[in-house]
GROMACS .gro file of N, CA and C in nm:
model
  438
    1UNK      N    1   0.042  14.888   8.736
    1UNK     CA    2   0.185  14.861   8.717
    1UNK      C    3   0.219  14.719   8.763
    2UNK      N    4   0.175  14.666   8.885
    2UNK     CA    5   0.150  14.538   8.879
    2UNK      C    6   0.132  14.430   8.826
    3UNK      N    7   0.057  14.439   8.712
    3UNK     CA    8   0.016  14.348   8.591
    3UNK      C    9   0.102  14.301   8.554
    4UNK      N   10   0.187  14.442   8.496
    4UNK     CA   11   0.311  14.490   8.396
    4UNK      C   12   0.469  14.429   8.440
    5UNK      N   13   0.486  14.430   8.618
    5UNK     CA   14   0.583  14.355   8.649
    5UNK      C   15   0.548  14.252   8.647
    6UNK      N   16   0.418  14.191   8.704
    6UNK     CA   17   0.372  13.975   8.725
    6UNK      C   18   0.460  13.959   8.591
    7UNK      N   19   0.386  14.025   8.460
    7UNK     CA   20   0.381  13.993   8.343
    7UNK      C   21   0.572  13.941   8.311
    8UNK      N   22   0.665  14.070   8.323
    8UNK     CA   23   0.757  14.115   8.296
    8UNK      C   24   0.879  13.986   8.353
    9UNK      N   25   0.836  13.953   8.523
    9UNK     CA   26   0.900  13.859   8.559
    9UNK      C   27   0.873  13.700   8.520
   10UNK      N   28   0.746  13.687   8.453
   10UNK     CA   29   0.717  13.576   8.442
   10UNK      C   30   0.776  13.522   8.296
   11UNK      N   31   0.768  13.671   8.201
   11UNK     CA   32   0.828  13.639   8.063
   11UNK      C   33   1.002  13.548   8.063
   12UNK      N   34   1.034  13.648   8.153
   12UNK     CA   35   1.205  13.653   8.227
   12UNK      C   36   1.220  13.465   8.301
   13UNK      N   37   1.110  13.448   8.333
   13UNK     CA   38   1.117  13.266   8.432
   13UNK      C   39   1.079  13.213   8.342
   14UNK      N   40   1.038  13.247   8.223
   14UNK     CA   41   0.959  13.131   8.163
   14UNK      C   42   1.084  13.126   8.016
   15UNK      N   43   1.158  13.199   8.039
   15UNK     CA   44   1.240  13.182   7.881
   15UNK      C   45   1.356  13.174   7.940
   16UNK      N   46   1.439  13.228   8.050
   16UNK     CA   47   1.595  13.225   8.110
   16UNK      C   48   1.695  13.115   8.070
   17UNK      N   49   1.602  12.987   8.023
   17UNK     CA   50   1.718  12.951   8.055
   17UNK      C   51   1.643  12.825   7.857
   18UNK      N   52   1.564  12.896   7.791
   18UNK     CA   53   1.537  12.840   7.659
   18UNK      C   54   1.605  12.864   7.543
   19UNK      N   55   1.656  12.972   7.552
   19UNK     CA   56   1.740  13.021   7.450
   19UNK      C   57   1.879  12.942   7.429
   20UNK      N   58   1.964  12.930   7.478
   20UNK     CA   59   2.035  12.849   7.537
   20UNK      C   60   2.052  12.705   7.449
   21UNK      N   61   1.913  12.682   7.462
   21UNK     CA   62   1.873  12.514   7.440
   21UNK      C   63   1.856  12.512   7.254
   22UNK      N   64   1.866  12.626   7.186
   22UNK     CA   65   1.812  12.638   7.062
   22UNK      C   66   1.941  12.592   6.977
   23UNK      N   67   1.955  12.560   6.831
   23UNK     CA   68   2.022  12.501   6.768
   23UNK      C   69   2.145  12.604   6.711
   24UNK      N   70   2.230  12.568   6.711
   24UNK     CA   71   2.338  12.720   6.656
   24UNK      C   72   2.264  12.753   6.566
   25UNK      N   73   2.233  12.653   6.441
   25UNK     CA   74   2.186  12.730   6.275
   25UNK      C   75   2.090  12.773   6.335
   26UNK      N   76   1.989  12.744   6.414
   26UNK     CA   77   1.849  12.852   6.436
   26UNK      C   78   1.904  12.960   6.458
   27UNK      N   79   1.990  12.980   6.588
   27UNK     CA   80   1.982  13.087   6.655
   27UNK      C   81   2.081  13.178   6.519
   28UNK      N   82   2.142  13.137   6.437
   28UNK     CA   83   2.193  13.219   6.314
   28UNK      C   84   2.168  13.223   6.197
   29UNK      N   85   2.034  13.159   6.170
   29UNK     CA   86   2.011  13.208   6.029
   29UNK      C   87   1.906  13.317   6.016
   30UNK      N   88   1.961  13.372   5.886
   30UNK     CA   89   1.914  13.518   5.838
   30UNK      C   90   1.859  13.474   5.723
   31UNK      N   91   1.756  13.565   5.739
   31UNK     CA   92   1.676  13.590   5.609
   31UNK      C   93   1.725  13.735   5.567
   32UNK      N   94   1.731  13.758   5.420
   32UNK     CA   95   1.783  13.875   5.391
   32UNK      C   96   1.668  13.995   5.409
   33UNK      N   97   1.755  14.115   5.479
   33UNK     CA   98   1.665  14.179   5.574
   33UNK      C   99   1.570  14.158   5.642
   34UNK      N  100   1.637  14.084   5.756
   34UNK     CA  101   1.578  14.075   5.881
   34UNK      C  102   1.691  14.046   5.949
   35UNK      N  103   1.685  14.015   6.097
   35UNK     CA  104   1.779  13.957   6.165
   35UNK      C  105   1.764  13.793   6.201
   36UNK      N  106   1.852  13.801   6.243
   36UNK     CA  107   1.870  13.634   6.270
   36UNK      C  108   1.783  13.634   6.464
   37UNK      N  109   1.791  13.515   6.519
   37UNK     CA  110   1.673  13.482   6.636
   37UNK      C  111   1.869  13.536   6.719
   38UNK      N  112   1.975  13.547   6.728
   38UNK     CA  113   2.095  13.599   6.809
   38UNK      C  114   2.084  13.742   6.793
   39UNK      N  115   2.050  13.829   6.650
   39UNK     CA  116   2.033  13.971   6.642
   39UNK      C  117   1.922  14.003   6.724
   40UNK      N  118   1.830  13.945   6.703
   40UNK     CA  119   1.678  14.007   6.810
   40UNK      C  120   1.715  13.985   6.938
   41UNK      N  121   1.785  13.913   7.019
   41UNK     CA  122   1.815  13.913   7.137
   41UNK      C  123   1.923  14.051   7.144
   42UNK      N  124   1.977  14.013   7.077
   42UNK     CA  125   2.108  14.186   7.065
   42UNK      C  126   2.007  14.282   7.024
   43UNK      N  127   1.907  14.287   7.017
   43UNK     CA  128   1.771  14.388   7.007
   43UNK      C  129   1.773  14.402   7.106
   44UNK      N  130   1.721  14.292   7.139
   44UNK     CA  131   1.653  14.298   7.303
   44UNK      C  132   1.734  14.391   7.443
   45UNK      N  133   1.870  14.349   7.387
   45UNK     CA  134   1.988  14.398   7.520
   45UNK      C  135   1.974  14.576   7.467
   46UNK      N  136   2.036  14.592   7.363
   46UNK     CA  137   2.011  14.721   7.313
   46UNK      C  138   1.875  14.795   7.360
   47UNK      N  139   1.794  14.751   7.377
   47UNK     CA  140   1.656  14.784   7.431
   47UNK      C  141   1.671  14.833   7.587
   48UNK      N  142   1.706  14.678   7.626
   48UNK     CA  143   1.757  14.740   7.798
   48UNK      C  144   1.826  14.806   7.808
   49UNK      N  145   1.909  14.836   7.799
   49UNK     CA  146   2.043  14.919   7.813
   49UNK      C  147   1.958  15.071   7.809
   50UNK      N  148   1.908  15.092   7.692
   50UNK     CA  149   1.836  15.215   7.684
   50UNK      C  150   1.691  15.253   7.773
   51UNK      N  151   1.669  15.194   7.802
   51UNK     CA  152   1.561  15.201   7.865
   51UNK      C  153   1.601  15.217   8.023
   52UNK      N  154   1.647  15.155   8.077
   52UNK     CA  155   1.714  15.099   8.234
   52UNK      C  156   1.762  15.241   8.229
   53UNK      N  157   1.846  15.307   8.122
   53UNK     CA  158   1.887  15.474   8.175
   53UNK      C  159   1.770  15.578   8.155
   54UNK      N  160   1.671  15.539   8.045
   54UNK     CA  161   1.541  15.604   8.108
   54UNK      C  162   1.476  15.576   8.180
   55UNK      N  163   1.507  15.477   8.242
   55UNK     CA  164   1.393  15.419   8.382
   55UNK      C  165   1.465  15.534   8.524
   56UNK      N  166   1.593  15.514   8.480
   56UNK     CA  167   1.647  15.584   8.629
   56UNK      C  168   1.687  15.716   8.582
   57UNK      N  169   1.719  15.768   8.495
   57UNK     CA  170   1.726  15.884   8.455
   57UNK      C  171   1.602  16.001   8.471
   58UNK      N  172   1.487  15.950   8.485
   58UNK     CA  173   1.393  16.034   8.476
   58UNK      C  174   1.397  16.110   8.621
   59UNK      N  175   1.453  15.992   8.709
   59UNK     CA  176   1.418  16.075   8.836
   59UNK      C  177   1.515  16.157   8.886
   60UNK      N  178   1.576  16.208   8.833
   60UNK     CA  179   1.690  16.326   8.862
   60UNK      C  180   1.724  16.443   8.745
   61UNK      N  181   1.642  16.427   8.603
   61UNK     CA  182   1.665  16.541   8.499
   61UNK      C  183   1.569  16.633   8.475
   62UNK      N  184   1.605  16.724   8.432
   62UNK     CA  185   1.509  16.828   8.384
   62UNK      C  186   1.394  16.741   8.339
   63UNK      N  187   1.270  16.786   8.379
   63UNK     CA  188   1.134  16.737   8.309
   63UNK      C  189   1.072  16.861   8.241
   64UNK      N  190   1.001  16.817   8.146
   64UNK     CA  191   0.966  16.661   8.099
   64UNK      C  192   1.108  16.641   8.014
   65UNK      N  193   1.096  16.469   8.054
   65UNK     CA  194   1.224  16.384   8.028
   65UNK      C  195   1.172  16.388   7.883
   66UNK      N  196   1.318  16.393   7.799
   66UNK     CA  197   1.312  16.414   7.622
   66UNK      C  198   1.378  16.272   7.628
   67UNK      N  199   1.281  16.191   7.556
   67UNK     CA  200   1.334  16.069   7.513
   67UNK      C  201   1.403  16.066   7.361
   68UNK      N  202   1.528  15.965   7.404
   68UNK     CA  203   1.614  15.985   7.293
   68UNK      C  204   1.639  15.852   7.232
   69UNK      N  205   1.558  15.904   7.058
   69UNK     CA  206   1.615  15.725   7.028
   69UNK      C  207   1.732  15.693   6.996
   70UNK      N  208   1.728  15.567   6.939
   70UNK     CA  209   1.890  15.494   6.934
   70UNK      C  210   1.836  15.438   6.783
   71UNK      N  211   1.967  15.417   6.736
   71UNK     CA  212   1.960  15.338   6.570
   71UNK      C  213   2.012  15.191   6.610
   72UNK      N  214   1.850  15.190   6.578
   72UNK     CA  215   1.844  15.020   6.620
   72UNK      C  216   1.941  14.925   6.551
   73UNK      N  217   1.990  14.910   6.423
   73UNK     CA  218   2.032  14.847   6.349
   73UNK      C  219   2.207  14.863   6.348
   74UNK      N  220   2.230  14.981   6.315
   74UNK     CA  221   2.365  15.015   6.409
   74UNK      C  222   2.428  14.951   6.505
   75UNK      N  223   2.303  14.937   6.610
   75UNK     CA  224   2.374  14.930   6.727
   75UNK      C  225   2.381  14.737   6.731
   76UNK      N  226   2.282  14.663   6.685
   76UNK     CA  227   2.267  14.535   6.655
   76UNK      C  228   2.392  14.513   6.537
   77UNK      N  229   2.426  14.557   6.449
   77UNK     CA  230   2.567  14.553   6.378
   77UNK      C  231   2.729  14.585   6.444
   78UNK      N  232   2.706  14.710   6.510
   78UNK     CA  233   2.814  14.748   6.563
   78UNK      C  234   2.868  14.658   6.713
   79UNK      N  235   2.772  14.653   6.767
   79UNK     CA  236   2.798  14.503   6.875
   79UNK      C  237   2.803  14.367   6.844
   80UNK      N  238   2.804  14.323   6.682
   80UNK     CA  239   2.831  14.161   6.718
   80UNK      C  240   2.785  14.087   6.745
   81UNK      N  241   2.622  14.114   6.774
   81UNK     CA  242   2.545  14.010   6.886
   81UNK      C  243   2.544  13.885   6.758
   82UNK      N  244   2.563  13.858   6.614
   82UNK     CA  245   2.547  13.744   6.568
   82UNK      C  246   2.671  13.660   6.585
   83UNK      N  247   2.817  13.694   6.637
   83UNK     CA  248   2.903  13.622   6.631
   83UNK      C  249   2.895  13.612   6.758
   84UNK      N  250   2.831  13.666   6.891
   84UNK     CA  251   2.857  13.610   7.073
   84UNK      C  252   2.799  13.466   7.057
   85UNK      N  253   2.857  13.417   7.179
   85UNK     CA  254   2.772  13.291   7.213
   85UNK      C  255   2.648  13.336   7.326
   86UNK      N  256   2.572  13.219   7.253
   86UNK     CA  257   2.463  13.277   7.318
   86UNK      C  258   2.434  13.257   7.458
   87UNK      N  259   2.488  13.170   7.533
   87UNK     CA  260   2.501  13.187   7.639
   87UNK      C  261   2.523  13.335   7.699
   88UNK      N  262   2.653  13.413   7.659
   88UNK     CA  263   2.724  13.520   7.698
   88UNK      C  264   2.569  13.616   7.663
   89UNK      N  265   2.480  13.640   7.553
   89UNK     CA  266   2.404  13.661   7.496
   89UNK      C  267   2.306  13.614   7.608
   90UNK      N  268   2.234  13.538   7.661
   90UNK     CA  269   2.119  13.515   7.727
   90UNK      C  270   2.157  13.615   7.901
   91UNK      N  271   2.246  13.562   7.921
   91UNK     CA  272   2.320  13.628   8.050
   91UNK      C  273   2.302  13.756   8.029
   92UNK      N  274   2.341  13.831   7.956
   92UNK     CA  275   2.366  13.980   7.941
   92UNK      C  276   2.218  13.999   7.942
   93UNK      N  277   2.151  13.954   7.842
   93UNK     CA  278   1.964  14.000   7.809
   93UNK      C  279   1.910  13.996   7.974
   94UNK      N  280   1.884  13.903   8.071
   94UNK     CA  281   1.870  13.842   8.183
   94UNK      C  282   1.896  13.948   8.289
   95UNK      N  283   2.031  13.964   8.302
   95UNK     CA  284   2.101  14.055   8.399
   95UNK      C  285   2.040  14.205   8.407
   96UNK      N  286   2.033  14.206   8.288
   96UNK     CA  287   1.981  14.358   8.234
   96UNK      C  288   1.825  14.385   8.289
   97UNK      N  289   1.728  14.300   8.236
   97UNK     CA  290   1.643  14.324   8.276
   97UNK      C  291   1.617  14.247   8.414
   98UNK      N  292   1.686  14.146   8.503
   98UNK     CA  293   1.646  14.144   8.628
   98UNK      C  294   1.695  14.338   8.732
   99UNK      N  295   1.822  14.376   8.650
   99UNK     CA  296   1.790  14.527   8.723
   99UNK      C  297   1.670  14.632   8.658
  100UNK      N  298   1.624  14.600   8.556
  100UNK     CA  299   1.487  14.690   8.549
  100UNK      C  300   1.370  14.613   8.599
  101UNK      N  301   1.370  14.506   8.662
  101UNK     CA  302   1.272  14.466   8.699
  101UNK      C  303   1.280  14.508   8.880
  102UNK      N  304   1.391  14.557   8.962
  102UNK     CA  305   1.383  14.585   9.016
  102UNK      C  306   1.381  14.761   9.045
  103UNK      N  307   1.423  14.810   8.933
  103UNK     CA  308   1.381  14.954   8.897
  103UNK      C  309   1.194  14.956   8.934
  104UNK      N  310   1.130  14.884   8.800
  104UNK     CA  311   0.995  14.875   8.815
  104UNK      C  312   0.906  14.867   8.931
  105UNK      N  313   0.994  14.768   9.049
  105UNK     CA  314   0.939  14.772   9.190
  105UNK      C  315   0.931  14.887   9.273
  106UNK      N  316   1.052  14.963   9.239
  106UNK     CA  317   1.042  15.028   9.386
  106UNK      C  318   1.061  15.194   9.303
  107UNK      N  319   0.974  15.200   9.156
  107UNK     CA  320   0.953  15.324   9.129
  107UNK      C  321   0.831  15.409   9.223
  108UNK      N  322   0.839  15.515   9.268
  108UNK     CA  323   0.757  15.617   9.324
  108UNK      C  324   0.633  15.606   9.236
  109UNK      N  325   0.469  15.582   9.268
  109UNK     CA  326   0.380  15.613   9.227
  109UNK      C  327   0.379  15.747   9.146
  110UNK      N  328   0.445  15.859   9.262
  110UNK     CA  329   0.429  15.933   9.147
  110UNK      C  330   0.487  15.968   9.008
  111UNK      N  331   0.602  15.921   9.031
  111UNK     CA  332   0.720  15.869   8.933
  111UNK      C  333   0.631  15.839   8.794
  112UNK      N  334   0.608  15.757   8.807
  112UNK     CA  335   0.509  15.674   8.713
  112UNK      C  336   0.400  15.797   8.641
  113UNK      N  337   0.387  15.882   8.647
  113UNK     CA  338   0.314  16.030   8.590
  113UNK      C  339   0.405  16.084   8.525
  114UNK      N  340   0.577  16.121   8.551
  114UNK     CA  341   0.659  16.220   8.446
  114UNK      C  342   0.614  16.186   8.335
  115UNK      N  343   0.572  16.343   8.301
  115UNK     CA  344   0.611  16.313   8.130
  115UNK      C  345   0.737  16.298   8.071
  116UNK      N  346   0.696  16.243   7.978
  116UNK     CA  347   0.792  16.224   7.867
  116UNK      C  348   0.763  16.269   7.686
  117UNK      N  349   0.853  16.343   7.632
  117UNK     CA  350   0.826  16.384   7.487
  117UNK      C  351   0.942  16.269   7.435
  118UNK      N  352   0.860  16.273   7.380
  118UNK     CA  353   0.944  16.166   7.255
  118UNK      C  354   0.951  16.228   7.103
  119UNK      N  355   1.002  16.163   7.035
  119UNK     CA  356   1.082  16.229   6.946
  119UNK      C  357   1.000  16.297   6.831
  120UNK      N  358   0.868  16.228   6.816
  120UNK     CA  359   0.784  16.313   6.749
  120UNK      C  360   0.670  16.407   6.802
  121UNK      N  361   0.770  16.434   6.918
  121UNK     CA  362   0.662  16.546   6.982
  121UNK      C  363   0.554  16.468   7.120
  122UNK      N  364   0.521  16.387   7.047
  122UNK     CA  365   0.414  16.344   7.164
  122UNK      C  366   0.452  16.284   7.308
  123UNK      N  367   0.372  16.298   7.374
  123UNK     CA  368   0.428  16.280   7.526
  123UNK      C  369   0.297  16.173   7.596
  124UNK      N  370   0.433  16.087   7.670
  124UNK     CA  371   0.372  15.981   7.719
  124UNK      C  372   0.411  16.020   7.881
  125UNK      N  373   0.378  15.914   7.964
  125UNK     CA  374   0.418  15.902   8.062
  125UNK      C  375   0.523  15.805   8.111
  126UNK      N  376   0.608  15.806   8.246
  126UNK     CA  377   0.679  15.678   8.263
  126UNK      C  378   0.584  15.549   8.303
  127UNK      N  379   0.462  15.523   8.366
  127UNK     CA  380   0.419  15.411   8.326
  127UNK      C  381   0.365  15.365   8.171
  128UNK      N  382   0.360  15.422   8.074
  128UNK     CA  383   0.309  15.427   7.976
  128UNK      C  384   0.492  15.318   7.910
  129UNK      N  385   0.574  15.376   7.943
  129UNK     CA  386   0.719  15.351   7.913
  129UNK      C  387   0.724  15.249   7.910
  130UNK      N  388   0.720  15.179   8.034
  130UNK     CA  389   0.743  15.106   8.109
  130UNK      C  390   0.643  14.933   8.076
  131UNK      N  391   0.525  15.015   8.075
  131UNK     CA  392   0.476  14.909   8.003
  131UNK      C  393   0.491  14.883   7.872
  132UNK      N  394   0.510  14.951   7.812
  132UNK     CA  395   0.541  14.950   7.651
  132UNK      C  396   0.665  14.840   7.642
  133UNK      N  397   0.748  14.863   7.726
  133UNK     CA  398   0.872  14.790   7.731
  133UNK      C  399   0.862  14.653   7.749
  134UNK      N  400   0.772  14.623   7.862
  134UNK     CA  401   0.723  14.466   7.880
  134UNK      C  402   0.657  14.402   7.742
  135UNK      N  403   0.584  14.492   7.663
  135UNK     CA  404   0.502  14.427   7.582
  135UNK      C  405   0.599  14.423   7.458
  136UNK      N  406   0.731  14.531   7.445
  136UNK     CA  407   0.811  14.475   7.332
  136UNK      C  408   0.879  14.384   7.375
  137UNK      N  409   0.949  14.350   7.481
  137UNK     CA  410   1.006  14.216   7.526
  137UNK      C  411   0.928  14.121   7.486
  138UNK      N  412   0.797  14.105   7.519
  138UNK     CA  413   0.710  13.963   7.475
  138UNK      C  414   0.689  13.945   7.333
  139UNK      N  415   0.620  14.079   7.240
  139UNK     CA  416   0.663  14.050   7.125
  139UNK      C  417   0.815  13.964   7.046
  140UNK      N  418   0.887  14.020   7.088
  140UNK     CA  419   0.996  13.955   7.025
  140UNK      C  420   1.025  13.837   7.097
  141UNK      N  421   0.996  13.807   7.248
  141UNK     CA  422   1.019  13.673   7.260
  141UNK      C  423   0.893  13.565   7.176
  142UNK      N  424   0.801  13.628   7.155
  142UNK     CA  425   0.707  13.547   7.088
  142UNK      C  426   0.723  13.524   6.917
  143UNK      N  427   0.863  13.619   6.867
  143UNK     CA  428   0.914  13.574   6.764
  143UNK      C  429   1.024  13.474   6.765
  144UNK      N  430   1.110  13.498   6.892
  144UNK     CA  431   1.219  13.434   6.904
  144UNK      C  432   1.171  13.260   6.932
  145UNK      N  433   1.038  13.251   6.973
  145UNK     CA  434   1.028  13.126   6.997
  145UNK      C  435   0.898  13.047   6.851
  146UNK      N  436   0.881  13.160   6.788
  146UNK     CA  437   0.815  13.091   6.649
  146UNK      C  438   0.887  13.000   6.582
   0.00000   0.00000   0.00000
């Protein structure tokens, strides 16, 4: 799990303050179906948001924790993230995950074993989660900065 936070905080120091620096038309142009480099960050928050209540949710509900997805696209439309400024936009992404990065610290070893079913049945664990989460953050920052 270690790896997974070095990894997680370093993604978080090494981009905080790049986004920011990018050109309005970058950060808003769309290709038709896809999102623009402001929607993938409104990915990104949408991501935390959901996750940060399964990070802390697990340790107080009925187990095994039933993971529940979200409509990704919905929720990237219905919030706006292409008309925020991105400032307001980097802040929010940031904030969010500096509190799951302190979730990640001071989860219980054993913590890190709940299962979890997910929506097609199969069951992971919360470190399994958890890391999964670091490695979609880097994916998409490794689009956001192509």
């Amino acid at each position: 799990m270690q790896d997974a936070i070095f990894k997680f905080e370093k993604l978080l120091n090494e981009n905080v303050n790049y986004f920011p620096t990018l050109n309005t038309e970058v950060l808003e142009a769309k290709i038709p179906g896809k999102w623009s480099k402001k929607e993938i960050l409104g990915h990104l928050i949408d991501s935390a948001i959901h996750n940060l209540v399964r990070f802390t949710e697990i340790n107080y509900v009925e187990k095994p924790y039933q993971h529940r997805p979200y409509s990704q696209m919905d929720l990237v439309n219905l919030n706006q993230y292409q008309t925020m400024d991105i400032v307001e936009l980097t802040t929010l992404l940031f904030s969010l995950n500096k509190q799951i990065v302190r979730i990640m610290k001071s989860v219980d070893e054993g913590v890190l074993n709940y299962k979890i079913v997910l929506s097609d049945q199969s069951v992971v664990d919360l470190k399994f989660l958890m890391t999964d989460y670091v490695e979609h953050l880097e994916h998409h920052i490794n689009q956001l900065k192509a």
